Amino acid sequence: MLSDINALMSTVSKKKNIKRYGIWQEETARHGKCWCFKISWFDLQGKKHRKRQSGFKTKEEAQQVFDEIKRNARLERMGVEVPGVFTRRKMKATIVSQAIKAYIKVKEDERVARRISQNPNARWHRGQLDLLYRWETFAGGDNKVRDIKEDHLKAWTAHEVQRGLQLSSVSRSLNTIRACLNHAQQNNEDLENYKVPKKPLKRKETDFKRERFLDSDEIKKLSETLSSQTDYRDAFDFFRIALGTASRMDEILGLRWRDVDFKNNIVKLYASKTRKEKNLYIPAVVEIITARKKANLGSETHVFACRDHRLRKVFNRVSVSCGMPYGQRSSDPNATPWSIHDLRRTALTNLLANNVDLATVSRDWAQHEDITETTRYLMPTALSKKLATDASNALVNLATP
């Protein structure tokens, strides 16, 4: 009988310990012997809240947190919103679709600003928009951003490779996705402690070097076809300016009349990718631009008034008539199609083949920060191979008595 009473008293005592408020010391399963506290308070609407915490090494530490909660509760009842761990304001979790929408808006704003200041034809490449929409479908637009882990990026990589994309293309898509996640992390409170997952591809896996440039016969064939019709005038002039300046498409389409020094034969081009300007002394290119001005081509402010898709259609049509595959892919496995960006590669390779030093090619024409980036564009040509053979023969002959 006495043992039953003791057991009952022990149960009552335990229940009292659970319900007590204030600061005490006890043995816990997680932290061992430590200081604990429990506190309750009413908010501005009269709702009661409770908080219990343990694991403090000293009573002073527990007292400090306990007093902070009391102070913050008093301020909140006065209508003052207190930031920090105490604040019970629930932050709404950012979902994938919201992050993508916000990132696209920022990019569109940048495009508008660039269009006003530099290029009226500038636009954010549609492929990036399509990529983000595909990622939204793949990751789930209603899923939380903070739940996106490296495994999701690995699954995306496998998915894109299965679609037939090269690892270099998949790597660029991962860069866009991670940029979107970084933007969300920097602009949403609930993602303050979120860590954007690393890219699952290594540099060696994605360092794809496209081995394609136009030789002299191909350049002749394309230029003859482009010059044969007046409807191809924009594409023909673009073709020659690209070969002369080694510039990207947006740099040439953004070229303004005021950027051309007709007296000194200097062309100033602005690269939206690197945010840099380059001034090139190329009389042949200035001559082409002068002819366009006399023919009233382009717009009031810019040398070209056409959009990039118009040029791509013309180059595709001309390439078919010349028997040359064009685009990123070809139905013929033995053929290597050419693209507009290969004009830049052709120009840079041609400069080195004509004994222009690599520093000048990289700094002035290519506008690369790292000279190793330029080497990825350069290709061995028939002329350079012949020069190498002649130099080797001369050295061997010198050593032969």
Coordinates of C-alpha atoms in Angstrom, one line a residue:
M1 CA 0.0 0.0 0.0
L2 CA 2.8 2.4 0.9
S3 CA 4.7 1.6 -2.3
D4 CA 1.6 2.4 -4.4
I5 CA 1.3 5.8 -2.6
N6 CA 4.9 6.5 -3.3
A7 CA 4.5 5.6 -6.9
L8 CA 1.5 7.9 -7.2
M9 CA 3.4 10.8 -5.5
S10 CA 6.3 10.3 -7.9
T11 CA 3.9 10.5 -10.9
V12 CA 2.4 13.7 -9.5
S13 CA 5.8 15.1 -8.9
K14 CA 6.9 14.4 -12.5
K15 CA 3.8 16.0 -13.9
K16 CA 4.4 19.1 -11.8
N17 CA 8.0 19.3 -13.1
I18 CA 6.6 19.2 -16.7
K19 CA 4.2 22.0 -16.0
R20 CA 6.4 24.3 -14.0
Y21 CA 7.6 27.6 -15.4
G22 CA 10.9 29.5 -14.8
I23 CA 14.5 28.3 -14.7
W24 CA 15.8 25.0 -13.2
Q25 CA 18.5 22.4 -13.5
E26 CA 17.8 18.8 -14.4
E27 CA 19.2 15.7 -16.1
T28 CA 18.1 15.5 -19.7
A29 CA 18.5 12.7 -22.2
R30 CA 20.0 14.9 -24.9
H31 CA 22.3 17.3 -23.0
G32 CA 22.8 15.5 -19.7
K33 CA 22.8 17.7 -16.6
C34 CA 22.0 21.3 -17.8
W35 CA 19.9 24.4 -17.1
C36 CA 16.4 24.6 -18.6
F37 CA 13.6 27.1 -18.7
K38 CA 10.0 27.3 -19.7
I39 CA 8.0 30.4 -20.2
S40 CA 4.5 31.4 -21.4
W41 CA 3.1 34.7 -22.7
F42 CA 0.1 36.2 -24.4
D43 CA 0.4 38.0 -27.7
L44 CA -1.4 41.2 -28.9
Q45 CA -4.5 39.1 -29.8
G46 CA -4.6 37.4 -26.4
K47 CA -3.4 34.1 -27.7
K48 CA -1.2 32.1 -25.2
H49 CA 2.2 30.9 -26.3
R50 CA 4.7 28.6 -24.6
K51 CA 8.4 28.0 -25.1
R52 CA 10.7 25.4 -23.4
Q53 CA 14.4 25.2 -24.0
S54 CA 17.2 23.2 -22.4
G55 CA 21.0 22.6 -22.9
F56 CA 22.4 25.7 -21.1
K57 CA 25.7 25.1 -19.3
T58 CA 25.1 27.9 -16.8
K59 CA 22.1 29.5 -15.2
E60 CA 23.3 32.9 -16.5
E61 CA 22.9 31.8 -20.1
A62 CA 19.4 30.4 -19.5
Q63 CA 18.5 33.6 -17.6
Q64 CA 19.7 35.8 -20.5
V65 CA 17.5 34.0 -23.1
F66 CA 14.6 33.9 -20.6
D67 CA 14.8 37.7 -20.0
E68 CA 15.1 38.4 -23.8
I69 CA 11.9 36.5 -24.5
K70 CA 10.1 38.3 -21.7
R71 CA 11.3 41.7 -23.1
N72 CA 10.4 40.8 -26.6
A73 CA 6.9 39.6 -25.5
R74 CA 6.3 42.9 -23.8
L75 CA 7.4 44.8 -26.9
E76 CA 5.2 42.7 -29.1
R77 CA 2.1 43.4 -26.9
M78 CA 2.9 47.1 -27.5
G79 CA 2.7 46.5 -31.3
V80 CA 6.4 46.5 -32.0
E81 CA 7.6 43.8 -34.3
V82 CA 10.8 42.3 -33.0
P83 CA 13.1 40.5 -35.5
G84 CA 15.1 37.4 -34.5
V85 CA 14.5 33.9 -33.4
F86 CA 11.7 35.0 -31.0
T87 CA 9.5 36.5 -33.7
R88 CA 6.6 34.2 -34.4
R89 CA 5.8 35.8 -37.7
K90 CA 5.9 32.9 -40.1
M91 CA 7.8 33.7 -43.3
K92 CA 6.1 32.2 -46.4
A93 CA 8.4 29.7 -48.1
T94 CA 9.6 30.7 -51.6
I95 CA 8.6 28.2 -54.2
V96 CA 10.4 27.4 -57.5
S97 CA 7.9 29.2 -59.7
Q98 CA 8.2 32.4 -57.7
A99 CA 12.0 32.3 -57.9
I100 CA 12.0 31.8 -61.6
K101 CA 9.5 34.6 -62.2
A102 CA 11.5 37.1 -60.1
Y103 CA 14.8 36.1 -61.8
I104 CA 13.3 36.5 -65.3
K105 CA 12.0 40.0 -64.3
V106 CA 15.4 41.1 -63.3
K107 CA 17.0 39.8 -66.5
E108 CA 14.3 41.5 -68.5
D109 CA 14.9 44.8 -66.7
E110 CA 18.6 44.5 -67.5
R111 CA 17.7 43.9 -71.2
V112 CA 15.6 47.0 -71.3
A113 CA 18.4 49.1 -69.7
R114 CA 20.9 47.6 -72.2
R115 CA 18.5 48.3 -75.1
I116 CA 18.2 51.9 -74.1
S117 CA 21.9 52.5 -73.6
Q118 CA 23.5 50.2 -76.2
N119 CA 21.5 48.0 -78.5
P120 CA 17.8 48.4 -79.4
N121 CA 17.8 44.9 -80.8
A122 CA 19.2 43.4 -77.6
R123 CA 17.0 40.7 -76.0
W124 CA 17.5 37.9 -73.5
H125 CA 18.1 34.8 -75.4
R126 CA 14.8 32.8 -75.7
G127 CA 16.7 29.6 -75.0
Q128 CA 17.4 30.7 -71.4
L129 CA 13.7 31.4 -70.9
D130 CA 12.8 28.0 -72.3
L131 CA 15.4 26.4 -70.1
L132 CA 14.0 27.9 -66.9
Y133 CA 10.5 26.9 -67.8
R134 CA 11.7 23.4 -68.4
W135 CA 13.5 23.4 -65.1
E136 CA 10.3 24.6 -63.4
T137 CA 8.4 21.6 -64.8
F138 CA 11.2 19.3 -63.9
A139 CA 11.7 20.5 -60.3
G140 CA 8.1 21.2 -59.6
G141 CA 6.9 24.8 -59.6
D142 CA 5.1 24.4 -56.3
N143 CA 8.0 22.9 -54.5
K144 CA 10.1 24.9 -52.0
V145 CA 13.4 26.4 -53.2
R146 CA 15.0 25.4 -49.9
D147 CA 14.3 21.8 -50.7
I148 CA 16.4 21.9 -53.9
K149 CA 19.6 19.9 -53.3
E150 CA 22.5 18.7 -55.3
D151 CA 20.7 15.5 -56.1
H152 CA 18.1 17.5 -58.1
L153 CA 20.9 19.0 -60.2
K154 CA 22.4 15.6 -60.8
A155 CA 19.0 14.3 -61.9
W156 CA 18.7 17.3 -64.2
T157 CA 22.1 16.6 -65.7
A158 CA 21.2 13.0 -66.4
H159 CA 17.9 14.1 -67.9
E160 CA 19.6 16.6 -70.3
V161 CA 22.2 14.1 -71.3
Q162 CA 19.5 11.6 -72.1
R163 CA 17.9 14.3 -74.4
G164 CA 21.1 14.3 -76.4
L165 CA 22.8 17.5 -75.2
Q166 CA 26.5 17.7 -74.8
L167 CA 28.0 18.2 -71.3
S168 CA 29.2 21.7 -72.2
S169 CA 25.5 22.7 -73.0
V170 CA 24.3 21.0 -69.8
S171 CA 26.9 22.9 -67.8
R172 CA 25.6 26.2 -69.2
S173 CA 22.1 25.3 -68.2
L174 CA 23.3 24.5 -64.7
N175 CA 24.9 27.9 -64.5
T176 CA 21.6 29.6 -65.4
I177 CA 19.7 27.4 -62.8
R178 CA 22.2 28.2 -60.1
A179 CA 22.1 31.9 -60.9
C180 CA 18.3 31.8 -60.4
L181 CA 18.7 30.0 -57.1
N182 CA 21.4 32.4 -56.0
H183 CA 19.1 35.3 -56.8
A184 CA 16.3 33.8 -54.8
Q185 CA 18.6 33.1 -51.8
Q186 CA 19.8 36.7 -51.8
N187 CA 16.3 38.3 -52.0
N188 CA 14.1 36.1 -49.8
E189 CA 14.2 36.0 -46.0
D190 CA 13.3 32.4 -45.7
L191 CA 16.3 31.4 -47.7
E192 CA 18.8 33.3 -45.6
N193 CA 20.5 30.1 -44.4
Y194 CA 19.9 28.2 -47.7
K195 CA 23.1 27.1 -49.5
V196 CA 22.8 26.8 -53.2
P197 CA 24.0 23.3 -54.3
K198 CA 27.3 23.0 -56.2
K199 CA 27.3 22.2 -59.9
P200 CA 27.7 18.4 -60.2
L201 CA 29.9 18.7 -63.3
K202 CA 33.6 19.3 -63.2
R203 CA 35.5 21.6 -65.5
K204 CA 37.3 18.8 -67.2
E205 CA 34.0 17.1 -68.1
T206 CA 32.6 20.2 -69.7
D207 CA 35.7 21.7 -71.3
F208 CA 34.4 20.9 -74.8
K209 CA 36.3 22.5 -77.7
R210 CA 34.3 23.0 -80.8
E211 CA 36.5 22.1 -83.7
R212 CA 35.0 24.1 -86.5
F213 CA 36.1 27.1 -88.5
L214 CA 35.6 28.2 -92.1
D215 CA 38.4 27.7 -94.5
S216 CA 39.1 30.0 -97.5
D217 CA 37.0 27.9 -99.9
E218 CA 34.0 27.9 -97.6
I219 CA 34.3 31.7 -97.0
K220 CA 34.4 32.3 -100.8
K221 CA 31.5 30.0 -101.5
L222 CA 29.3 31.7 -98.8
S223 CA 30.3 35.2 -99.7
E224 CA 29.5 34.7 -103.4
T225 CA 26.1 33.4 -102.6
L226 CA 25.3 36.1 -100.1
S227 CA 26.4 38.8 -102.5
S228 CA 24.2 37.4 -105.3
Q229 CA 20.9 38.7 -103.9
T230 CA 20.0 42.1 -102.6
D231 CA 17.8 40.6 -99.9
Y232 CA 20.9 39.1 -98.4
R233 CA 22.7 42.5 -98.0
D234 CA 22.4 42.6 -94.2
A235 CA 23.6 39.1 -93.8
F236 CA 26.5 39.7 -96.3
D237 CA 27.7 42.8 -94.5
F238 CA 27.3 41.1 -91.1
F239 CA 29.3 38.1 -92.5
R240 CA 32.2 40.3 -93.5
I241 CA 32.2 42.5 -90.4
A242 CA 32.2 39.4 -88.1
L243 CA 35.2 38.0 -90.0
G244 CA 37.0 41.4 -89.7
T245 CA 36.3 42.2 -86.1
A246 CA 36.1 38.7 -84.5
S247 CA 33.0 40.0 -82.6
R248 CA 30.0 38.3 -81.2
M249 CA 26.6 38.7 -82.8
D250 CA 25.1 41.1 -80.2
E251 CA 28.3 43.3 -80.5
I252 CA 27.8 43.8 -84.2
L253 CA 24.0 44.2 -84.1
G254 CA 24.5 46.8 -81.4
L255 CA 27.0 48.8 -83.4
R256 CA 25.9 52.5 -83.7
W257 CA 26.9 55.1 -86.3
R258 CA 28.5 57.2 -83.7
D259 CA 30.7 54.3 -82.7
V260 CA 32.5 54.5 -86.1
D261 CA 35.3 57.0 -86.6
F262 CA 35.1 57.3 -90.4
K263 CA 38.0 59.6 -90.6
N264 CA 40.5 57.4 -88.7
N265 CA 39.0 54.0 -89.7
I266 CA 38.3 53.0 -86.1
V267 CA 35.3 50.9 -85.0
K268 CA 34.2 50.8 -81.3
L269 CA 32.3 47.7 -80.3
Y270 CA 30.7 47.1 -76.9
A271 CA 30.5 43.6 -75.5
S272 CA 27.4 43.0 -73.3
K273 CA 28.9 39.7 -72.1
T274 CA 32.0 41.2 -70.6
R275 CA 30.8 44.9 -70.3
K276 CA 33.9 46.0 -72.1
E277 CA 34.6 48.2 -75.2
K278 CA 37.2 47.5 -77.9
N279 CA 38.5 50.0 -80.4
L280 CA 39.8 48.4 -83.6
Y281 CA 41.6 50.0 -86.5
I282 CA 40.1 48.1 -89.5
P283 CA 39.8 50.2 -92.7
A284 CA 38.1 47.4 -94.6
V285 CA 35.3 47.1 -92.0
V286 CA 34.8 50.9 -92.0
E287 CA 34.5 50.8 -95.8
I288 CA 31.6 48.3 -95.5
I289 CA 29.9 50.5 -92.9
T290 CA 30.4 53.6 -95.1
A291 CA 28.7 51.8 -98.0
R292 CA 25.7 51.0 -95.7
K293 CA 25.4 54.6 -94.7
K294 CA 25.4 55.8 -98.3
A295 CA 22.7 53.2 -99.1
N296 CA 20.6 54.4 -96.2
L297 CA 20.6 50.9 -94.6
G298 CA 20.2 50.3 -90.9
S299 CA 18.3 52.7 -88.6
E300 CA 18.8 56.3 -87.6
T301 CA 21.1 55.3 -84.8
H302 CA 22.4 51.8 -85.6
V303 CA 24.3 50.2 -88.5
F304 CA 21.9 47.2 -88.5
A305 CA 18.2 47.3 -88.0
C306 CA 17.5 43.5 -88.4
R307 CA 17.1 40.9 -85.7
D308 CA 19.3 37.9 -85.1
H309 CA 16.7 35.4 -86.2
R310 CA 16.5 37.0 -89.6
L311 CA 20.2 36.5 -90.1
R312 CA 20.1 32.9 -88.9
K313 CA 17.4 32.1 -91.5
V314 CA 19.4 33.7 -94.3
F315 CA 22.6 31.8 -93.3
N316 CA 20.6 28.5 -93.1
R317 CA 19.2 29.1 -96.6
V318 CA 22.5 30.0 -98.1
S319 CA 24.3 27.1 -96.5
V320 CA 21.9 24.7 -98.0
S321 CA 22.4 26.1 -101.4
C322 CA 26.2 25.9 -100.9
G323 CA 26.0 22.2 -99.7
M324 CA 27.2 23.1 -96.2
P325 CA 25.5 22.0 -93.0
Y326 CA 24.5 24.8 -90.7
G327 CA 23.4 24.9 -87.1
Q328 CA 24.3 23.1 -83.9
R329 CA 23.2 19.7 -85.1
S330 CA 23.3 17.8 -88.3
S331 CA 21.5 14.7 -89.6
D332 CA 24.8 13.6 -91.2
P333 CA 27.0 12.1 -88.4
N334 CA 30.1 12.7 -90.6
A335 CA 29.4 16.4 -91.2
T336 CA 30.3 19.2 -88.8
P337 CA 27.8 22.1 -89.2
W338 CA 29.0 25.7 -88.8
S339 CA 27.3 28.4 -86.8
I340 CA 27.5 32.1 -86.6
H341 CA 29.8 32.0 -83.6
D342 CA 32.3 30.1 -85.8
L343 CA 33.0 33.3 -87.6
R344 CA 34.6 34.6 -84.4
R345 CA 36.7 31.5 -84.2
T346 CA 37.7 31.7 -87.8
A347 CA 38.8 35.4 -87.4
L348 CA 40.9 34.7 -84.3
T349 CA 42.5 31.6 -85.9
N350 CA 43.3 33.7 -89.0
L351 CA 45.0 36.4 -86.9
L352 CA 47.4 33.9 -85.3
A353 CA 48.0 32.2 -88.7
N354 CA 49.2 35.5 -90.0
N355 CA 51.8 35.9 -87.2
V356 CA 49.8 38.2 -84.9
D357 CA 51.0 37.7 -81.3
L358 CA 48.6 35.9 -78.9
A359 CA 48.6 38.8 -76.5
T360 CA 47.2 41.2 -79.1
V361 CA 44.6 38.6 -80.3
S362 CA 43.4 37.9 -76.8
R363 CA 43.4 41.4 -75.4
D364 CA 42.3 43.6 -78.3
W365 CA 40.3 41.3 -80.6
A366 CA 38.9 38.6 -78.4
Q367 CA 38.5 40.7 -75.3
H368 CA 39.3 37.8 -73.0
E369 CA 40.4 38.3 -69.4
D370 CA 42.4 35.1 -69.4
I371 CA 44.7 34.3 -72.4
T372 CA 43.9 30.6 -71.9
E373 CA 40.3 31.3 -72.9
T374 CA 41.5 32.5 -76.3
T375 CA 43.4 29.3 -76.9
R376 CA 40.1 27.4 -76.8
Y377 CA 39.0 29.3 -80.0
L378 CA 42.2 28.7 -82.0
M379 CA 42.5 25.9 -84.5
P380 CA 45.4 24.5 -86.5
T381 CA 45.0 25.5 -90.2
A382 CA 46.5 24.1 -93.4
L383 CA 48.8 27.2 -93.5
S384 CA 49.9 26.9 -89.9
K385 CA 50.7 23.2 -90.4
K386 CA 52.7 24.0 -93.5
L387 CA 54.6 26.7 -91.7
A388 CA 55.3 24.2 -88.9
T389 CA 56.6 21.6 -91.4
D390 CA 58.8 24.1 -93.1
A391 CA 60.3 25.3 -89.8
S392 CA 61.0 21.6 -88.8
N393 CA 62.6 20.8 -92.1
A394 CA 64.8 23.9 -91.9
L395 CA 65.9 22.9 -88.4
V396 CA 66.7 19.3 -89.4
N397 CA 68.6 20.5 -92.5
L398 CA 70.6 22.9 -90.3
A399 CA 71.7 19.9 -88.2
T400 CA 72.6 17.7 -91.1
P401 CA 76.2 18.2 -92.4

